[in-house]
Each structure stands twice: as C-alpha cells, then as structure tokens.
mmCIF file of C-alpha atoms in Angstrom:
data_model
loop_
_atom_site.group_PDB
_atom_site.id
_atom_site.type_symbol
_atom_site.label_atom_id
_atom_site.label_comp_id
_atom_site.label_asym_id
_atom_site.label_seq_id
_atom_site.Cartn_x
_atom_site.Cartn_y
_atom_site.Cartn_z
ATOM 1 C CA MET A 219 8.693 -10.814 -12.138
ATOM 2 C CA ASP A 220 5.584 -12.908 -10.907
ATOM 3 C CA ARG A 221 2.242 -13.260 -11.588
ATOM 4 C CA ARG A 222 1.490 -10.354 -8.761
ATOM 5 C CA ASP A 223 4.125 -8.355 -9.668
ATOM 6 C CA PHE A 224 2.591 -8.727 -12.800
ATOM 7 C CA LEU A 225 -0.713 -7.426 -12.072
ATOM 8 C CA ARG A 226 0.501 -4.745 -10.151
ATOM 9 C CA LEU A 227 2.132 -3.262 -13.289
ATOM 10 C CA SER A 228 -1.099 -3.981 -15.217
ATOM 11 C CA ALA A 229 -3.086 -1.664 -12.764
ATOM 12 C CA ALA A 230 0.288 1.015 -13.008
ATOM 13 C CA SER A 231 0.393 0.891 -16.413
ATOM 14 C CA ILE A 232 -3.516 1.653 -16.795
ATOM 15 C CA ALA A 233 -3.340 4.679 -13.911
ATOM 16 C CA GLY A 234 -0.172 5.629 -16.064
ATOM 17 C CA LEU A 235 -2.403 5.929 -18.931
ATOM 18 C CA GLY A 236 -5.392 6.621 -17.834
ATOM 19 C CA ALA A 237 -5.164 10.791 -18.911
ATOM 20 C CA LEU A 238 -5.303 9.654 -22.714
ATOM 21 C CA GLY A 239 -8.707 8.679 -22.308
ATOM 22 C CA LEU A 240 -8.463 5.370 -23.855
ATOM 23 C CA VAL A 241 -9.170 3.894 -19.944
ATOM 24 C CA GLY A 242 -12.330 2.680 -20.096
ATOM 25 C CA PRO A 243 -15.246 2.037 -17.108
ATOM 26 C CA GLY A 244 -11.901 -1.034 -16.098
ATOM 27 C CA LEU A 245 -10.054 1.509 -14.413
ATOM 28 C CA HIS A 246 -10.909 1.137 -11.281
ATOM 29 C CA ARG A 247 -11.750 -2.581 -11.156
ATOM 30 C CA SER A 248 -9.605 -4.609 -8.536
ATOM 31 C CA LEU A 249 -6.392 -6.920 -9.391
ATOM 32 C CA ALA A 250 -8.869 -9.731 -9.545
ATOM 33 C CA ALA A 251 -11.129 -8.756 -12.012
ATOM 34 C CA ILE A 252 -7.869 -8.373 -14.466
ATOM 35 C CA ALA A 253 -7.003 -12.015 -12.841
ATOM 36 C CA THR A 254 -10.113 -13.769 -13.722
ATOM 37 C CA GLU A 255 -10.204 -11.644 -17.269
ATOM 38 C CA GLU A 256 -12.918 -9.613 -16.934
ATOM 39 C CA THR A 257 -13.100 -7.131 -19.508
ATOM 40 C CA ALA A 258 -10.615 -5.030 -18.025
ATOM 41 C CA PRO A 259 -7.965 -3.477 -20.491
ATOM 42 C CA VAL A 260 -4.228 -4.498 -19.597
ATOM 43 C CA TYR A 261 -1.958 -2.176 -20.582
ATOM 44 C CA GLY A 262 1.605 -2.796 -21.591
ATOM 45 C CA GLY A 263 2.350 0.286 -22.790
ATOM 46 C CA TRP A 264 1.008 0.765 -26.226
ATOM 47 C CA VAL A 265 -0.627 3.562 -27.349
ATOM 48 C CA ASP A 266 -2.909 2.984 -30.548
ATOM 49 C CA SER A 267 -2.249 5.591 -32.933
ATOM 50 C CA LEU A 268 -4.428 6.132 -36.063
ATOM 51 C CA GLU A 269 -2.945 9.665 -36.766
ATOM 52 C CA ALA A 270 1.058 8.502 -35.481
ATOM 53 C CA ARG A 271 0.756 5.486 -39.044
ATOM 54 C CA GLN A 272 -0.952 8.186 -41.179
ATOM 55 C CA ASN A 273 2.001 10.178 -40.569
ATOM 56 C CA TYR A 274 4.226 7.448 -40.850
ATOM 57 C CA ILE A 275 2.744 5.813 -44.023
ATOM 58 C CA ARG A 276 3.262 9.656 -45.208
ATOM 59 C CA GLN A 277 6.583 9.695 -44.651
ATOM 60 C CA GLN A 278 7.851 6.515 -45.699
ATOM 61 C CA ALA A 279 9.167 6.149 -49.584
ATOM 62 C CA ARG A 280 7.728 2.280 -48.981
ATOM 63 C CA PRO A 281 5.963 2.096 -45.504
ATOM 64 C CA PHE A 282 4.729 -1.567 -46.032
ATOM 65 C CA LEU A 283 6.909 -4.628 -45.931
ATOM 66 C CA ASP A 284 4.726 -6.284 -48.981
ATOM 67 C CA GLN A 285 6.473 -3.082 -51.217
ATOM 68 C CA LEU A 286 9.536 -4.593 -50.137
ATOM 69 C CA ASN A 287 9.179 -8.037 -49.784
ATOM 70 C CA GLN A 288 9.651 -9.509 -53.760
ATOM 71 C CA ASN A 289 12.941 -11.738 -52.890
ATOM 72 C CA ILE A 290 11.499 -13.267 -49.620
ATOM 73 C CA ARG A 291 7.633 -13.605 -50.288
ATOM 74 C CA GLY A 292 6.555 -17.525 -49.603
ATOM 75 C CA THR A 293 10.017 -18.614 -47.847
ATOM 76 C CA GLY A 294 8.517 -18.933 -44.709
ATOM 77 C CA LYS A 295 5.756 -21.555 -45.968
ATOM 78 C CA GLY A 296 6.309 -25.018 -44.448
ATOM 79 C CA ARG A 297 9.790 -24.061 -42.625
ATOM 80 C CA THR A 298 10.385 -23.814 -39.067
ATOM 81 C CA VAL A 299 13.202 -21.583 -38.091
ATOM 82 C CA LEU A 300 14.234 -19.988 -35.066
ATOM 83 C CA LEU A 301 15.918 -16.654 -34.217
ATOM 84 C CA TRP A 302 16.934 -16.104 -30.201
ATOM 85 C CA PRO A 303 19.105 -19.576 -30.660
ATOM 86 C CA TYR A 304 21.482 -16.727 -32.560
ATOM 87 C CA LEU A 305 20.865 -14.515 -29.792
ATOM 88 C CA GLU A 306 22.139 -16.991 -27.042
ATOM 89 C CA LYS A 307 25.519 -17.699 -29.260
ATOM 90 C CA ALA A 308 26.133 -14.506 -28.669
ATOM 91 C CA TYR A 309 25.383 -14.107 -25.067
ATOM 92 C CA GLY A 310 27.442 -17.572 -24.137
ATOM 93 C CA HIS A 311 23.763 -18.450 -22.109
ATOM 94 C CA ALA A 312 20.422 -18.796 -22.748
ATOM 95 C CA LEU A 313 18.014 -16.092 -22.995
ATOM 96 C CA THR A 314 16.615 -13.387 -20.082
ATOM 97 C CA PRO A 315 13.697 -12.391 -20.938
ATOM 98 C CA HIS A 316 13.360 -8.511 -20.407
ATOM 99 C CA ALA A 317 11.529 -7.709 -17.253
ATOM 100 C CA GLN A 318 9.779 -4.144 -17.807
ATOM 101 C CA GLU A 319 9.207 -1.743 -15.027
ATOM 102 C CA ILE A 320 7.104 0.969 -16.296
ATOM 103 C CA GLY A 321 4.887 1.221 -19.601
ATOM 104 C CA ASP A 322 7.851 0.809 -22.036
ATOM 105 C CA CYS A 323 7.139 -2.069 -23.875
ATOM 106 C CA VAL A 324 7.283 -1.002 -26.994
ATOM 107 C CA SER A 325 10.688 0.164 -26.187
ATOM 108 C CA HIS A 326 11.285 -3.845 -25.036
ATOM 109 C CA ALA A 327 10.265 -5.469 -28.176
ATOM 110 C CA TYR A 328 12.230 -3.948 -29.952
ATOM 111 C CA GLY A 329 15.608 -3.687 -28.256
ATOM 112 C CA LEU A 330 15.110 -7.467 -28.037
ATOM 113 C CA GLY A 331 14.659 -6.652 -31.663
ATOM 114 C CA ILE A 332 17.842 -5.187 -32.570
ATOM 115 C CA ASP A 333 19.780 -7.461 -30.014
ATOM 116 C CA ILE A 334 18.236 -10.610 -32.797
ATOM 117 C CA LEU A 335 18.871 -8.500 -36.135
ATOM 118 C CA THR A 336 22.986 -7.855 -34.432
ATOM 119 C CA ALA A 337 23.227 -11.523 -33.248
ATOM 120 C CA VAL A 338 22.046 -13.701 -37.159
ATOM 121 C CA GLN A 339 24.644 -10.743 -38.382
ATOM 122 C CA LEU A 340 27.231 -11.747 -36.514
ATOM 123 C CA ALA A 341 26.895 -15.264 -37.077
ATOM 124 C CA ASN A 342 26.145 -14.537 -41.083
ATOM 125 C CA SER A 343 29.108 -11.852 -41.462
ATOM 126 C CA LEU A 344 31.754 -12.817 -43.703
ATOM 127 C CA VAL A 345 34.400 -10.126 -41.304
ATOM 128 C CA PRO A 346 34.991 -11.585 -38.029
ATOM 129 C CA GLN A 347 32.585 -9.282 -35.490
ATOM 130 C CA VAL A 348 32.379 -9.746 -31.939
ATOM 131 C CA TRP A 349 29.074 -8.998 -29.839
ATOM 132 C CA VAL A 350 29.212 -5.704 -27.804
ATOM 133 C CA ALA A 351 26.087 -5.027 -25.144
ATOM 134 C CA GLU A 352 22.150 -5.304 -25.476
ATOM 135 C CA ALA A 353 19.979 -2.085 -27.312
ATOM 136 C CA ALA A 354 19.355 0.242 -24.518
ATOM 137 C CA THR A 355 15.729 0.071 -24.523
ATOM 138 C CA GLU A 356 15.409 3.622 -22.429
ATOM 139 C CA THR A 357 16.642 5.585 -25.262
ATOM 140 C CA ILE A 358 14.465 3.797 -27.657
ATOM 141 C CA TYR A 359 11.564 4.585 -25.513
ATOM 142 C CA GLY A 360 12.233 8.079 -25.199
ATOM 143 C CA GLY A 361 13.711 9.113 -28.588
ATOM 144 C CA ALA A 362 9.953 7.277 -30.026
ATOM 145 C CA ARG A 363 7.990 10.080 -28.215
ATOM 146 C CA VAL A 364 9.979 13.195 -28.058
ATOM 147 C CA GLN A 365 12.200 13.027 -30.558
ATOM 148 C CA SER A 366 10.368 11.035 -33.342
ATOM 149 C CA ARG A 367 6.603 12.273 -31.801
ATOM 150 C CA VAL A 368 7.060 15.496 -30.710
ATOM 151 C CA GLN A 369 10.196 16.907 -32.604
ATOM 152 C CA LEU A 370 9.098 15.177 -35.789
ATOM 153 C CA ASN A 371 5.961 15.306 -35.916
ATOM 154 C CA GLY A 372 4.730 17.830 -33.879
ATOM 155 C CA GLN A 373 2.238 15.560 -32.112
ATOM 156 C CA SER A 374 1.384 16.270 -28.763
ATOM 157 C CA PRO A 375 3.417 14.794 -26.143
ATOM 158 C CA ILE A 376 1.723 11.599 -24.699
ATOM 159 C CA PRO A 377 0.677 12.042 -21.048
ATOM 160 C CA GLY A 378 1.352 9.441 -18.697
ATOM 161 C CA ASP A 379 3.381 5.811 -20.041
ATOM 162 C CA GLY A 380 3.552 4.269 -23.004
ATOM 163 C CA ILE A 381 4.166 5.217 -27.448
ATOM 164 C CA ASN A 382 3.483 4.226 -30.672
ATOM 165 C CA SER A 383 4.694 1.154 -32.349
ATOM 166 C CA VAL A 384 5.586 3.387 -35.377
ATOM 167 C CA ASN A 385 7.053 6.439 -33.524
ATOM 168 C CA ALA A 386 9.611 4.156 -32.186
ATOM 169 C CA ALA A 387 10.686 2.596 -35.328
ATOM 170 C CA GLU A 388 11.392 5.405 -37.285
ATOM 171 C CA PHE A 389 13.360 6.463 -34.398
ATOM 172 C CA ILE A 390 15.474 3.444 -34.742
ATOM 173 C CA LYS A 391 15.680 4.692 -38.368
ATOM 174 C CA LYS A 392 16.807 7.681 -38.154
ATOM 175 C CA PHE A 393 18.162 8.304 -35.242
ATOM 176 C CA GLY A 394 19.123 4.397 -34.537
ATOM 177 C CA VAL A 395 20.407 3.553 -30.873
ATOM 178 C CA LEU A 396 22.458 3.245 -28.311
ATOM 179 C CA LEU A 397 24.307 0.263 -26.500
ATOM 180 C CA ARG A 398 24.106 -0.903 -22.652
ATOM 181 C CA GLN A 399 27.475 0.552 -21.515
ATOM 182 C CA LYS A 400 28.340 4.282 -20.009
ATOM 183 C CA TYR A 401 28.442 6.893 -21.366
ATOM 184 C CA GLY A 402 30.163 9.609 -19.462
ATOM 185 C CA THR A 403 27.636 10.225 -17.081
ATOM 186 C CA HIS A 404 24.946 9.045 -18.458
ATOM 187 C CA ASP A 405 24.728 5.302 -17.532
ATOM 188 C CA TYR A 406 22.524 2.608 -19.508
ATOM 189 C CA ARG A 407 24.644 -0.670 -18.562
ATOM 190 C CA ARG A 408 21.771 -1.908 -17.196
ATOM 191 C CA TYR A 409 17.617 -1.248 -17.396
ATOM 192 C CA ASP A 410 16.088 0.820 -14.914
ATOM 193 C CA GLY A 411 12.664 2.225 -15.474
ATOM 194 C CA ASP A 412 12.651 5.525 -14.075
ATOM 195 C CA VAL A 413 15.346 6.392 -16.331
ATOM 196 C CA ALA A 414 13.013 5.436 -19.495
ATOM 197 C CA ARG A 415 10.366 7.556 -17.471
ATOM 198 C CA LYS A 416 12.434 10.467 -17.033
ATOM 199 C CA LEU A 417 13.542 9.943 -21.449
ATOM 200 C CA GLY A 418 10.303 9.923 -22.440
ATOM 201 C CA GLN A 419 9.432 13.023 -20.309
ATOM 202 C CA LEU A 420 12.618 14.779 -21.627
ATOM 203 C CA GLY A 421 13.859 12.974 -24.877
ATOM 204 C CA VAL A 422 17.417 11.225 -25.490
ATOM 205 C CA PRO A 423 20.092 14.024 -24.697
ATOM 206 C CA VAL A 424 21.139 15.792 -27.591
ATOM 207 C CA GLU A 425 25.073 14.886 -26.934
ATOM 208 C CA LEU A 426 24.194 11.126 -26.819
ATOM 209 C CA LEU A 427 21.882 11.258 -30.106
ATOM 210 C CA VAL A 428 24.999 11.304 -32.131
ATOM 211 C CA LEU A 429 26.453 8.280 -31.327
ATOM 212 C CA CYS A 430 22.587 7.174 -31.640
ATOM 213 C CA LYS A 431 23.643 7.421 -35.066
ATOM 214 C CA LEU A 432 26.342 4.710 -35.428
ATOM 215 C CA HIS A 433 23.266 2.022 -34.512
ATOM 216 C CA PRO A 434 21.052 2.671 -36.675
ATOM 217 C CA VAL A 435 18.355 0.324 -38.455
ATOM 218 C CA GLN A 436 18.358 0.280 -42.035
ATOM 219 C CA THR A 437 15.342 -0.568 -42.974
ATOM 220 C CA THR A 438 11.551 -0.738 -41.147
ATOM 221 C CA ALA A 439 8.442 -1.641 -42.513
ATOM 222 C CA ILE A 440 4.418 -2.535 -41.327
ATOM 223 C CA VAL A 441 3.808 -5.994 -41.569
ATOM 224 C CA LYS A 442 0.015 -6.516 -42.868
ATOM 225 C CA SER A 443 -0.573 -10.574 -41.994
ATOM 226 C CA TRP A 444 1.202 -14.036 -41.279
ATOM 227 C CA ASP A 445 2.458 -14.892 -44.157
ATOM 228 C CA GLU A 446 4.034 -11.395 -44.052
ATOM 229 C CA ALA A 447 5.046 -12.122 -40.724
ATOM 230 C CA ARG A 448 5.983 -15.455 -40.784
ATOM 231 C CA ASP A 449 8.191 -14.591 -44.712
ATOM 232 C CA ALA A 450 9.857 -11.746 -42.262
ATOM 233 C CA VAL A 451 11.345 -14.172 -39.566
ATOM 234 C CA ALA A 452 12.041 -17.276 -42.322
ATOM 235 C CA ASN A 453 15.004 -14.554 -43.014
ATOM 236 C CA GLY A 454 16.008 -13.472 -40.276
ATOM 237 C CA TYR A 455 13.807 -10.192 -39.304
ATOM 238 C CA PRO A 456 12.076 -10.158 -36.037
ATOM 239 C CA VAL A 457 8.790 -8.399 -35.916
ATOM 240 C CA THR A 458 7.345 -6.176 -33.652
ATOM 241 C CA LEU A 459 3.734 -6.673 -32.393
ATOM 242 C CA ALA A 460 1.748 -4.455 -31.629
ATOM 243 C CA SER A 461 -2.144 -4.656 -30.581
ATOM 244 C CA SER A 462 -5.102 -4.848 -28.614
ATOM 245 C CA VAL A 463 -5.493 -8.751 -29.408
ATOM 246 C CA GLY A 464 -4.800 -9.935 -25.226
ATOM 247 C CA PHE A 465 -3.895 -13.675 -24.471
ATOM 248 C CA SER A 466 -5.919 -15.750 -21.190
ATOM 249 C CA MET A 467 -3.641 -16.890 -18.216
ATOM 250 C CA ARG A 468 -5.765 -18.890 -16.315
ATOM 251 C CA ARG A 469 -4.732 -22.211 -17.583
ATOM 252 C CA GLY A 470 -1.623 -21.102 -18.799
ATOM 253 C CA ARG A 471 0.499 -22.537 -21.939
ATOM 254 C CA ASP A 472 -1.183 -25.535 -23.530
ATOM 255 C CA GLN A 473 0.188 -28.588 -24.563
ATOM 256 C CA ASP A 474 1.483 -27.934 -27.832
ATOM 257 C CA GLY A 475 3.356 -24.453 -25.776
ATOM 258 C CA PHE A 476 0.470 -22.163 -27.168
ATOM 259 C CA LEU A 477 -1.413 -19.462 -25.084
ATOM 260 C CA VAL A 478 -4.858 -18.586 -26.965
ATOM 261 C CA PRO A 479 -6.091 -14.956 -26.587
ATOM 262 C CA GLY A 480 -8.392 -14.034 -23.301
ATOM 263 C CA ARG A 481 -11.412 -12.340 -23.977
ATOM 264 C CA GLN A 482 -9.449 -8.630 -22.291
ATOM 265 C CA PRO A 483 -7.849 -6.945 -24.570
ATOM 266 C CA TRP A 484 -3.681 -6.132 -24.083
ATOM 267 C CA TYR A 485 -2.507 -2.927 -25.674
ATOM 268 C CA HIS A 486 0.977 -4.108 -25.815
ATOM 269 C CA CYS A 487 3.423 -5.071 -27.575
ATOM 270 C CA MET A 488 6.322 -8.086 -27.747
ATOM 271 C CA LEU A 489 8.754 -10.115 -30.621
ATOM 272 C CA LEU A 490 7.807 -12.348 -33.183
ATOM 273 C CA ALA A 491 11.419 -14.675 -32.725
ATOM 274 C CA GLY A 492 10.030 -17.774 -34.264
ATOM 275 C CA ILE A 493 8.195 -19.730 -36.471
ATOM 276 C CA ASP A 494 6.743 -22.842 -37.525
ATOM 277 C CA ASP A 495 4.760 -23.239 -39.993
ATOM 278 C CA ASN A 496 5.622 -27.049 -40.442
ATOM 279 C CA ALA A 497 3.545 -28.047 -37.609
ATOM 280 C CA ARG A 498 -0.241 -29.039 -37.253
ATOM 281 C CA ARG A 499 -0.936 -26.512 -35.312
ATOM 282 C CA PRO A 500 1.073 -23.345 -37.304
ATOM 283 C CA GLY A 501 1.873 -20.807 -35.096
ATOM 284 C CA GLY A 502 5.295 -18.413 -33.778
ATOM 285 C CA VAL A 503 7.265 -17.835 -30.943
ATOM 286 C CA ILE A 504 6.354 -14.066 -29.134
ATOM 287 C CA LEU A 505 8.781 -12.887 -27.010
ATOM 288 C CA ASN A 506 7.487 -11.061 -23.748
ATOM 289 C CA SER A 507 8.550 -8.610 -21.340
ATOM 290 C CA TRP A 508 7.042 -9.755 -18.348
ATOM 291 C CA GLY A 509 9.774 -11.649 -17.386
ATOM 292 C CA SER A 510 10.139 -15.280 -16.756
ATOM 293 C CA ASP A 511 7.647 -16.608 -14.385
ATOM 294 C CA TRP A 512 4.157 -14.884 -15.287
ATOM 295 C CA VAL A 513 3.293 -17.629 -17.607
ATOM 296 C CA GLU A 514 3.163 -21.791 -16.743
ATOM 297 C CA GLY A 515 3.192 -24.420 -18.667
ATOM 298 C CA PRO A 516 4.956 -27.087 -21.764
ATOM 299 C CA THR A 517 6.787 -25.622 -23.881
ATOM 300 C CA ARG A 518 8.651 -26.693 -27.126
ATOM 301 C CA LEU A 519 11.724 -26.515 -29.174
ATOM 302 C CA ASN A 520 13.702 -24.934 -26.515
ATOM 303 C CA GLN A 521 11.421 -21.672 -26.401
ATOM 304 C CA PRO A 522 12.908 -19.454 -24.052
ATOM 305 C CA ALA A 523 11.186 -18.723 -20.836
ATOM 306 C CA GLY A 524 8.079 -16.320 -20.415
ATOM 307 C CA SER A 525 7.183 -17.071 -23.837
ATOM 308 C CA PHE A 526 4.190 -18.850 -25.684
ATOM 309 C CA PHE A 527 3.519 -19.786 -29.444
ATOM 310 C CA ALA A 528 0.502 -17.799 -30.413
ATOM 311 C CA ASP A 529 -1.980 -19.243 -33.246
ATOM 312 C CA ALA A 530 -1.040 -18.191 -37.052
ATOM 313 C CA SER A 531 -4.387 -16.462 -37.071
ATOM 314 C CA VAL A 532 -4.320 -15.141 -34.095
ATOM 315 C CA ILE A 533 -0.553 -13.351 -35.210
ATOM 316 C CA ASP A 534 -2.160 -12.381 -38.159
ATOM 317 C CA ARG A 535 -5.029 -10.772 -36.344
ATOM 318 C CA MET A 536 -2.439 -8.507 -34.412
ATOM 319 C CA CYS A 537 -0.908 -7.699 -37.937
ATOM 320 C CA ARG A 538 -3.769 -6.234 -39.549
ATOM 321 C CA GLN A 539 -4.230 -3.597 -36.462
ATOM 322 C CA GLY A 540 -1.668 -1.965 -38.755
ATOM 323 C CA ASP A 541 1.023 -1.128 -36.480
ATOM 324 C CA SER A 542 3.782 -5.001 -36.735
ATOM 325 C CA ILE A 543 7.196 -3.799 -38.088
ATOM 326 C CA ALA A 544 9.248 -5.970 -39.350
ATOM 327 C CA LEU A 545 13.275 -4.644 -38.758
ATOM 328 C CA SER A 546 16.038 -5.276 -40.964
ATOM 329 C CA GLN A 547 19.626 -4.323 -40.624
ATOM 330 C CA TYR A 548 19.587 -4.308 -44.464
ATOM 331 C CA VAL A 549 18.910 -1.809 -46.919
ATOM 332 C CA GLY A 550 15.437 -3.482 -48.084
ATOM 333 C CA TYR A 551 14.794 -7.247 -47.113
ATOM 334 C CA PRO A 552 17.243 -9.924 -49.000
ATOM 335 C CA LEU A 553 16.886 -13.363 -48.560
ATOM 336 C CA GLN A 554 18.959 -15.082 -45.334
ATOM 337 C CA ASN A 555 19.920 -18.396 -45.301
ATOM 338 C CA ILE A 556 18.436 -18.851 -41.761
ATOM 339 C CA GLU A 557 19.344 -22.589 -40.074
ATOM 340 C CA TYR A 558 16.684 -24.197 -38.323
ATOM 341 C CA SER A 559 18.481 -24.407 -34.836
ATOM 342 C CA LEU A 560 21.591 -23.338 -33.256
ATOM 343 C CA TYR A 561 20.790 -25.999 -30.864
#
C-alpha cells in the first residue's frame, strides 16, 4: 500500500465509522489535511468503547495481565527480544505485512499475533510440529463484531466498519480461530476485505464455529503499561496495541527506526512484536497492517517492512487506554526461553 492508497483507506474508514458519532469535524477535511497532519482523525478500525472494556473486565476471572504475570514480571528489563523471526522461520521467507482493505485493523493485529504465537510454540515444542497456515482475519473480525459483541454481550451492532479490541480477545478465547484454508464453500485462503465486511455484518457461519474451537487462544489479558508489555513480549507473548495514539509520517522513521507521535489521533490497532530495552532509547517494534510502503526511513535489527519502533513512553501511553491485550497459547503466561533472534 503506497501513501495515496493509505490516505484513501483513511478516508473510507472515516466515512464508514461516521454513523458511530465518533467522527468529528475532520470528516469532511480533504485528504491533503490528513497527509499534512492536521487534526483529522485516522480511523483504522478500532472503536473506543468503555462499555465493551467494562463488560470484558466483569466477565473475566482475571482480566488484567498483572494478575497473571508473576512468573515473568521484570524479565524483559534490559533485554532485546524479537518475535517475528520465529514466524519468518515458519514461513521460510521474510514477513510480508498485512494490508487491510477495510476498517478491520483489530483482526489483523490479532491474526498476526496468533501466527507469531503459533510459530514460537513450534520452535519451542518438544514434539515435532509443522506450520499449516495463517489465521483467517475475516473470521476474527466477524466473530468479534457479532458472536462476541452482539450475541454474548447483548451490545448494539456497530454500524460501518470497526470493532473493539476486547471483543476480539473474547472471541479468539471462547470460540477460537480458523486457518487460511478452504472449508467447503467458504474460502479463506486469501484475505478479502469484502468477505471481512460481510462477516462483520452476519458473523461467522454457524457450521464453522465448531472448527474455530480447534484453534483457541488460551489466555488473553489487558496490558496496562510498557513494563507489562515488555515482559510479555520478552517471553513470547505478542501484545495487540489498540489506542488513539497517532504517529507522524511526514519525515518517516528516524535514524533509529522510530516514528514519533503526531498531532492527529489514530483510532487503530497494531501489534507489538519486539522489544529493545537494552538500548539508549528503549522501545518496541510495532507491526502495522498498511502494507510495506506506507512509511519510509532507516531500519535496524532486521525489522520487517512496514514496521517501526516506538519509544517505551509512547507504548506505555497506548497501553494505558485499556484496550491492549497480551496473547498466550498457554493457561496464563509462563516463563519461556525466548532467544534474541533467529538470524
């Protein structure tokens, strides 16, 4: 996705979410206003809902990571840990960034996070296993909007595009995910934004829910700070970052591979998949779902195309909005021996 495509996506997402009442005066601003970082919000597809978060907290026995992370607390301090190389080893090639076509960023962050969980598990398993396929983001999106938000929680359907992060967390834990395969007449082998939008209106077909349950994510928990996010990633548990913190694209990544916060908010969800707490400038690597070419500038630590570093203080601010989730393939978050890199 080049920058012009990104701006068109931003405009489409804003229009799609207009019915929520979340879109302010920036709705009718020109694309140039978005590009020059005026105040128009960028709606990547994350819907900020206090009600959804409160429901999630009420329904979970231990909804917060700090209730589950005793064994890993502090273990990321002073370390550099990268998780995407595990996925690249499973792929057998470099990671290709997701490129969302509608406001379904939440499902892309979760799908990629689940793929990384799977790859880490493959690398650390004592029993030989093989990589099969990526997680189908379309079913995460549809299941979060319908099965989780509407059917389980009795909340109103969301008009337009978008979803809450906690609803996605609930769906992948209670229902599971489908892999990118063909299931009878349902073909999820390749990402399709139109299919995602349809499932976002109708939900996951009932006959497929039983197959979703073959691939559950065992534990999801709200991450409230950089320290918690750092420790989770350091032990192989990627963190979805859903927030309104936006980043400046005007000058691209700086000499250290970082983007700095911009003036306009991004209602967006991305994935924290690496941490560097051993540098003069602590921070994490964020994987986005806007393709390879939306951002330019220097990189380091072999970070994937379309990714960027963010300062620890910025990630802390993102987490404090309360809708960022650590993913675990285990019950809880046990200590794992995660290498610095597989390169």
